CSV table of C-alpha atoms in Angstrom, one decimal:
chain,number,residue,atom,x,y,z
A,1,UNK,CA,6.7,32.2,-0.3
A,2,UNK,CA,7.1,30.1,-3.3
A,3,UNK,CA,8.7,33.0,-5.1
A,4,UNK,CA,11.1,33.7,-2.8
A,5,UNK,CA,14.6,33.4,-3.1
A,6,UNK,CA,15.4,31.6,0.4
A,7,UNK,CA,12.4,29.0,-0.6
A,8,UNK,CA,14.1,28.3,-3.9
A,9,UNK,CA,17.5,27.3,-2.5
A,10,UNK,CA,16.2,25.3,0.2
A,11,UNK,CA,13.7,23.7,-2.4
A,12,UNK,CA,16.4,22.8,-4.6
A,13,UNK,CA,18.6,21.1,-2.1
A,14,UNK,CA,15.8,18.9,-0.7
A,15,UNK,CA,15.1,18.1,-4.5
A,16,UNK,CA,18.8,16.8,-4.7
A,17,UNK,CA,18.4,15.1,-1.2
A,18,UNK,CA,15.4,13.0,-2.7
A,19,UNK,CA,17.6,11.1,-4.9
A,20,UNK,CA,20.3,10.1,-2.1
A,21,UNK,CA,17.7,8.7,0.3
A,22,UNK,CA,17.4,5.1,1.2
A,23,UNK,CA,14.3,3.2,0.0
A,24,UNK,CA,11.4,2.9,2.3
A,25,UNK,CA,9.0,-0.3,3.0
A,26,UNK,CA,7.1,-0.9,-0.3
A,27,UNK,CA,4.0,-2.7,1.4
A,28,UNK,CA,1.3,-0.9,3.7
A,29,UNK,CA,1.8,-1.4,7.4
A,30,UNK,CA,-0.7,-1.2,10.4
A,31,UNK,CA,0.8,1.4,12.9
A,32,UNK,CA,-0.1,2.2,16.4
A,33,UNK,CA,1.5,5.2,17.6
A,34,UNK,CA,2.1,5.4,21.5
A,35,UNK,CA,3.5,9.0,22.2
A,36,UNK,CA,4.1,11.4,25.4
A,37,UNK,CA,2.7,14.5,23.4
A,38,UNK,CA,3.8,16.9,25.8
A,39,UNK,CA,7.5,17.6,27.0
A,40,UNK,CA,9.3,17.8,23.5
A,41,UNK,CA,8.5,18.5,20.1
A,42,UNK,CA,9.7,15.5,18.3
A,43,UNK,CA,6.5,13.6,19.1
A,44,UNK,CA,5.0,16.4,16.9
A,45,UNK,CA,7.5,15.8,14.1
A,46,UNK,CA,7.2,11.6,14.3
A,47,UNK,CA,3.3,11.9,13.8
A,48,UNK,CA,3.6,14.3,10.9
A,49,UNK,CA,6.0,12.1,9.5
A,50,UNK,CA,3.4,9.3,9.9
A,51,UNK,CA,0.8,11.2,8.4
A,52,UNK,CA,2.9,11.7,5.2
A,53,UNK,CA,3.6,8.0,4.9
A,54,UNK,CA,-0.2,7.4,5.2
A,55,UNK,CA,-0.9,9.9,2.6
A,56,UNK,CA,1.1,7.7,0.3
A,57,UNK,CA,-0.2,4.5,1.2
A,58,UNK,CA,2.7,3.1,3.0
A,59,UNK,CA,1.2,3.0,6.4
A,60,UNK,CA,-2.4,2.8,7.9
A,61,UNK,CA,-2.6,4.7,11.1
A,62,UNK,CA,-4.7,2.7,13.5
A,63,UNK,CA,-4.7,4.9,16.3
A,64,UNK,CA,-2.9,7.0,18.8
A,65,UNK,CA,-2.2,6.3,22.4
A,66,UNK,CA,-1.4,9.3,24.3
A,67,UNK,CA,0.8,8.4,27.2
A,68,UNK,CA,1.0,11.9,29.2
A,69,UNK,CA,-0.3,13.5,32.1
A,70,UNK,CA,-0.7,16.8,30.3
A,71,UNK,CA,-4.5,17.8,30.0
A,72,UNK,CA,-4.1,19.2,26.6
A,73,UNK,CA,-2.0,16.5,25.1
A,74,UNK,CA,-5.2,14.3,23.7
A,75,UNK,CA,-6.9,17.4,22.2
A,76,UNK,CA,-3.4,18.7,20.5
A,77,UNK,CA,-2.9,14.9,19.0
A,78,UNK,CA,-6.3,15.0,17.6
A,79,UNK,CA,-5.7,18.5,16.3
A,80,UNK,CA,-3.0,17.3,14.3
A,81,UNK,CA,-4.8,14.5,13.0
A,82,UNK,CA,-7.8,16.6,12.1
A,83,UNK,CA,-5.3,18.9,10.1
A,84,UNK,CA,-3.9,15.8,8.3
A,85,UNK,CA,-7.2,14.8,7.1
A,86,UNK,CA,-7.7,12.0,9.6
A,87,UNK,CA,-10.3,13.1,11.9
A,88,UNK,CA,-11.4,9.7,12.9
A,89,UNK,CA,-8.3,8.3,14.4
A,90,UNK,CA,-9.0,7.0,17.7
A,91,UNK,CA,-7.1,8.6,20.5
A,92,UNK,CA,-6.7,6.6,24.1
A,93,UNK,CA,-5.2,7.7,27.3
A,94,UNK,CA,-4.6,6.6,30.7
A,95,UNK,CA,-7.8,7.4,32.7
A,96,UNK,CA,-8.1,8.6,36.3
A,97,UNK,CA,-4.5,10.2,36.7
A,98,UNK,CA,-3.8,13.7,38.2
A,99,UNK,CA,-3.1,16.3,35.2
A,100,UNK,CA,-0.5,18.6,35.1
A,101,UNK,CA,0.2,21.3,32.3
A,102,UNK,CA,3.8,21.0,31.2
A,103,UNK,CA,4.0,21.5,27.4
A,104,UNK,CA,5.3,24.4,25.8
A,105,UNK,CA,2.7,23.7,22.9
A,106,UNK,CA,-0.1,21.5,23.8
A,107,UNK,CA,-2.6,24.1,24.8
A,108,UNK,CA,-1.9,26.5,22.2
A,109,UNK,CA,-2.2,23.6,19.4
A,110,UNK,CA,-5.5,22.3,21.2
A,111,UNK,CA,-7.2,25.9,21.5
A,112,UNK,CA,-5.9,27.1,18.1
A,113,UNK,CA,-7.0,24.3,15.9
A,114,UNK,CA,-9.9,22.4,15.6
A,115,UNK,CA,-10.5,19.1,17.7
A,116,UNK,CA,-13.2,16.9,18.4
A,117,UNK,CA,-11.7,16.2,21.9
A,118,UNK,CA,-12.4,19.1,24.2
A,119,UNK,CA,-11.5,17.5,27.2
A,120,UNK,CA,-8.7,14.8,28.6
A,121,UNK,CA,-11.5,12.4,29.5
A,122,UNK,CA,-13.0,12.6,26.0
A,123,UNK,CA,-10.3,10.2,24.5
A,124,UNK,CA,-10.9,6.5,24.9
A,125,UNK,CA,-9.3,4.3,27.4
A,126,UNK,CA,-5.9,3.3,26.4
A,127,UNK,CA,-5.8,-0.3,27.1
A,128,UNK,CA,-9.3,-0.8,25.8
A,129,UNK,CA,-8.3,1.2,22.6
A,130,UNK,CA,-5.2,-1.1,22.2
A,131,UNK,CA,-7.2,-4.2,22.9
A,132,UNK,CA,-9.7,-3.2,20.1
A,133,UNK,CA,-7.4,-2.2,17.6
A,134,UNK,CA,-5.2,-5.2,17.9
A,135,UNK,CA,-8.0,-7.7,17.9
A,136,UNK,CA,-9.4,-6.1,14.6
A,137,UNK,CA,-6.2,-6.7,13.3
A,138,UNK,CA,-4.8,-9.8,11.3
A,139,UNK,CA,-2.2,-11.8,13.1
A,140,UNK,CA,1.5,-10.4,12.8
A,141,UNK,CA,0.4,-7.6,11.0
A,142,UNK,CA,0.6,-4.6,13.7
A,143,UNK,CA,3.8,-2.2,14.1
A,144,UNK,CA,3.5,-0.3,17.4
A,145,UNK,CA,5.9,2.5,17.8
A,146,UNK,CA,6.3,3.7,21.4
A,147,UNK,CA,7.9,7.2,21.7
A,148,UNK,CA,7.2,8.1,25.3
A,149,UNK,CA,7.3,5.8,28.8
A,150,UNK,CA,5.9,2.5,28.6
A,151,UNK,CA,2.9,3.2,31.2
A,152,UNK,CA,0.1,2.2,28.6
A,153,UNK,CA,2.1,-0.4,26.9
A,154,UNK,CA,2.8,-2.1,30.1
A,155,UNK,CA,-0.8,-1.9,31.0
A,156,UNK,CA,-1.9,-3.8,27.7
A,157,UNK,CA,0.4,-6.6,28.6
A,158,UNK,CA,-1.0,-6.7,32.0
A,159,UNK,CA,-4.5,-6.6,30.8
A,160,UNK,CA,-7.1,-9.7,31.2
A,161,UNK,CA,-9.2,-11.3,28.7
A,162,UNK,CA,-12.4,-9.4,28.1
A,163,UNK,CA,-15.2,-8.9,25.6
A,164,UNK,CA,-12.9,-7.7,22.8
A,165,UNK,CA,-10.7,-10.8,23.1
A,166,UNK,CA,-10.3,-13.9,24.9
A,167,UNK,CA,-6.6,-13.6,24.9
A,168,UNK,CA,-4.5,-12.0,27.9
A,169,UNK,CA,-2.7,-8.5,26.7
A,170,UNK,CA,0.7,-10.3,26.4
A,171,UNK,CA,-0.7,-13.1,24.4
A,172,UNK,CA,-2.6,-10.8,22.3
A,173,UNK,CA,0.3,-8.4,21.7
A,174,UNK,CA,2.5,-11.6,20.9
A,175,UNK,CA,-0.1,-12.8,18.2
A,176,UNK,CA,-1.2,-9.5,16.7
A,177,UNK,CA,2.2,-7.3,16.7
A,178,UNK,CA,4.8,-8.2,14.4
A,179,UNK,CA,7.4,-5.4,15.4
A,180,UNK,CA,7.9,-3.2,18.5
A,181,UNK,CA,9.6,0.0,17.5
A,182,UNK,CA,10.7,1.4,21.2
A,183,UNK,CA,12.5,4.7,21.5
A,184,UNK,CA,14.2,4.4,24.8
A,185,UNK,CA,17.1,3.8,26.8
A,186,UNK,CA,20.9,4.2,26.0
A,187,UNK,CA,23.1,1.5,24.4
A,188,UNK,CA,25.3,0.0,25.5
A,189,UNK,CA,24.2,1.6,28.8
A,190,UNK,CA,23.1,4.7,30.5
A,191,UNK,CA,19.8,6.1,31.6
A,192,UNK,CA,17.1,7.9,29.4
A,193,UNK,CA,13.9,9.8,30.2
A,194,UNK,CA,11.6,7.5,28.8
A,195,UNK,CA,12.6,4.6,30.8
A,196,UNK,CA,13.1,6.1,34.1
A,197,UNK,CA,10.4,9.1,34.2
A,198,UNK,CA,7.9,9.0,35.1
A,199,UNK,CA,7.4,5.3,35.5
A,200,UNK,CA,10.2,3.0,35.6
A,201,UNK,CA,8.4,-0.1,36.9
A,202,UNK,CA,6.3,-0.2,33.8
A,203,UNK,CA,9.7,-0.1,31.5
A,204,UNK,CA,10.8,-3.3,33.8
A,205,UNK,CA,7.4,-4.9,33.3
A,206,UNK,CA,7.2,-4.2,29.5
A,207,UNK,CA,10.5,-5.4,28.4
A,208,UNK,CA,10.4,-8.2,30.8
A,209,UNK,CA,7.1,-9.4,29.6
A,210,UNK,CA,7.1,-8.5,26.1
A,211,UNK,CA,7.4,-11.7,24.1
A,212,UNK,CA,8.0,-10.7,20.3
A,213,UNK,CA,10.6,-8.8,18.5
A,214,UNK,CA,11.9,-5.4,19.5
A,215,UNK,CA,14.1,-2.8,18.1
A,216,UNK,CA,15.5,0.2,20.6
A,217,UNK,CA,16.6,3.4,19.1
A,218,UNK,CA,18.5,5.0,21.9
A,219,UNK,CA,19.1,8.5,22.9
A,220,UNK,CA,22.8,8.7,21.7
A,221,UNK,CA,21.2,7.6,18.0
A,222,UNK,CA,18.7,10.4,17.8
A,223,UNK,CA,20.8,13.1,19.7
A,224,UNK,CA,23.2,13.3,16.4
A,225,UNK,CA,20.2,13.9,14.2
A,226,UNK,CA,19.1,17.5,14.2
A,227,UNK,CA,15.8,18.8,12.4
A,228,UNK,CA,13.0,21.1,12.7
A,229,UNK,CA,14.9,24.2,11.8
A,230,UNK,CA,15.2,26.4,9.2
A,231,UNK,CA,13.9,24.4,6.3
A,232,UNK,CA,10.6,23.4,8.4
A,233,UNK,CA,10.1,27.0,9.2
A,234,UNK,CA,10.6,28.0,5.3
A,235,UNK,CA,8.7,25.2,3.8
A,236,UNK,CA,5.7,24.6,6.2
A,237,UNK,CA,2.9,27.3,6.0
A,238,UNK,CA,2.5,29.1,9.2
A,239,UNK,CA,-1.3,27.8,9.5
A,240,UNK,CA,0.1,24.2,9.9
A,241,UNK,CA,-0.1,23.1,13.8
A,242,UNK,CA,3.5,21.4,12.9
A,243,UNK,CA,5.0,25.1,12.2
A,244,UNK,CA,3.3,26.2,15.2
A,245,UNK,CA,4.4,23.5,17.6
A,246,UNK,CA,8.1,24.0,16.5
A,247,UNK,CA,7.7,27.7,16.9
A,248,UNK,CA,6.3,27.6,20.4
A,249,UNK,CA,8.8,25.0,21.1
A,250,UNK,CA,12.1,26.9,20.4
A,251,UNK,CA,11.5,28.8,17.5
A,252,UNK,CA,13.1,26.7,14.9
A,253,UNK,CA,16.3,26.5,16.6
A,254,UNK,CA,16.6,22.8,15.4
A,255,UNK,CA,15.9,19.8,17.7
A,256,UNK,CA,17.3,16.4,18.4
A,257,UNK,CA,15.3,13.4,16.6
A,258,UNK,CA,14.9,10.8,19.0
A,259,UNK,CA,11.4,9.9,18.1
A,260,UNK,CA,11.6,10.3,14.4
A,261,UNK,CA,14.4,7.8,14.4
A,262,UNK,CA,12.0,4.9,15.9
A,263,UNK,CA,9.3,5.9,13.0
A,264,UNK,CA,12.0,5.8,10.1
A,265,UNK,CA,13.3,2.2,11.1
A,266,UNK,CA,9.8,1.0,11.9
A,267,UNK,CA,9.1,1.7,8.0
A,268,UNK,CA,12.5,0.8,6.6
A,269,UNK,CA,13.1,-2.5,4.8
A,270,UNK,CA,17.1,-2.6,5.4
A,271,UNK,CA,19.9,-1.4,7.3
A,272,UNK,CA,20.7,1.5,5.1
A,273,UNK,CA,20.3,4.2,7.9
A,274,UNK,CA,21.6,2.3,11.0
A,275,UNK,CA,23.1,-1.0,11.8
A,276,UNK,CA,21.7,-3.7,14.1
A,277,UNK,CA,23.0,-5.2,17.4
A,278,UNK,CA,20.7,-8.1,17.4
A,279,UNK,CA,22.9,-10.3,19.7
A,280,UNK,CA,22.0,-9.9,23.4
A,281,UNK,CA,19.1,-8.4,25.5
A,282,UNK,CA,18.3,-5.0,27.0
A,283,UNK,CA,18.5,-5.4,31.0
A,284,UNK,CA,16.3,-2.4,32.7
A,285,UNK,CA,17.3,-1.7,36.5
A,286,UNK,CA,14.3,-0.5,38.9
A,287,UNK,CA,15.6,2.9,38.7
A,288,UNK,CA,15.1,2.7,34.9
A,289,UNK,CA,18.7,2.6,33.7
A,290,UNK,CA,19.5,0.0,31.3
A,291,UNK,CA,22.5,-2.0,30.0
A,292,UNK,CA,23.0,-4.3,27.1
A,293,UNK,CA,23.9,-8.0,28.0
A,294,UNK,CA,25.3,-9.7,24.9
A,295,UNK,CA,25.4,-13.0,26.6
A,296,UNK,CA,21.7,-13.2,26.9
A,297,UNK,CA,19.7,-14.6,23.8
A,298,UNK,CA,16.7,-12.6,22.9
A,299,UNK,CA,14.6,-11.0,20.3
A,300,UNK,CA,15.8,-7.6,21.3
A,301,UNK,CA,17.8,-5.3,19.3
A,302,UNK,CA,19.3,-1.9,19.2
A,303,UNK,CA,20.2,0.5,16.5
A,304,UNK,CA,23.8,1.9,15.9
A,305,UNK,CA,25.0,4.7,13.4
A,306,UNK,CA,25.7,3.8,10.2
A,307,UNK,CA,24.5,6.6,7.6
A,308,UNK,CA,25.8,10.2,8.2
A,309,UNK,CA,23.5,11.7,10.6
A,310,UNK,CA,22.9,14.9,8.8
A,311,UNK,CA,21.7,13.0,5.9
A,312,UNK,CA,19.3,10.9,8.1
A,313,UNK,CA,18.0,14.4,9.4
A,314,UNK,CA,17.3,15.7,5.7
A,315,UNK,CA,15.0,12.4,5.0
A,316,UNK,CA,13.2,13.1,8.3
A,317,UNK,CA,12.9,16.8,7.6
A,318,UNK,CA,11.5,15.8,4.3
A,319,UNK,CA,8.8,13.5,5.6
A,320,UNK,CA,7.8,16.1,8.3
A,321,UNK,CA,6.8,18.6,5.9
A,322,UNK,CA,5.1,16.1,3.4
A,323,UNK,CA,7.9,15.6,0.8
A,324,UNK,CA,8.0,11.9,-0.4
A,325,UNK,CA,8.5,10.0,-3.4
A,326,UNK,CA,8.7,6.2,-4.3
A,327,UNK,CA,12.3,5.1,-3.7
A,328,UNK,CA,13.0,6.9,-0.6
């Protein structure tokens, strides 16, 4: 593939792109990803980005919470972790729920690639894993990135003291988490799937009971950032589960990067990609719709477009396929 003309054109294009990227965080951050690895393929791209960042010492991926009722979602997630050389990353799921196959890619990835998880119930209990990872972490050291609905995160906040920690879930989260980066909602108002489907009550609970800093990446932000197209198809080897996932999802037609935006913000030290609206509070209605009330003080913020979305897309595409250099 390296010798083909189309690869050379794309490779040169991305080499040029590397010199216009904005800087990423210099120190290593401890990260927990909470993902609905099922309906959309941007979750695959987001996890691939985290592995690239981990490969270069920028993050320590502590664990993955899979908030999904797709029976193959945890095995698919584990197959991705296996492929990227991190087979021991723990995975947690909500237990005892009805499972429904809904994904275009999770079953194929689970069956075509090695995974230690063979059945949904093989994964850890999500709340237990959240509490374990947080209790073992230094204070104010963890970034939680949620790129799906908030069932398991809300369950963490509702949780009671146990053998892992004498703190309630809300107190434990506040003590250990320095940033919650949340892909969810629309700003300044709207109705977005992560907030209303399938569990809007958990969205309301999580946002009302979270005590720390949260930065929201709304639907309107990622909707303009198109990744996972020709470059990903050309640059990645066909043996990659990321390549296979995007092939199965829409055959590399390109896809919005809602989830990847939350990843990129969480590891970025400045506002080079987006501006931040940090005066006000996100209010969520019982149906999962939301609006921004600028008159209410809080530790909430949301991202608004600053850099050209096509330039941000180049950065995300690069990280998804493993391209990295200091100075991004």
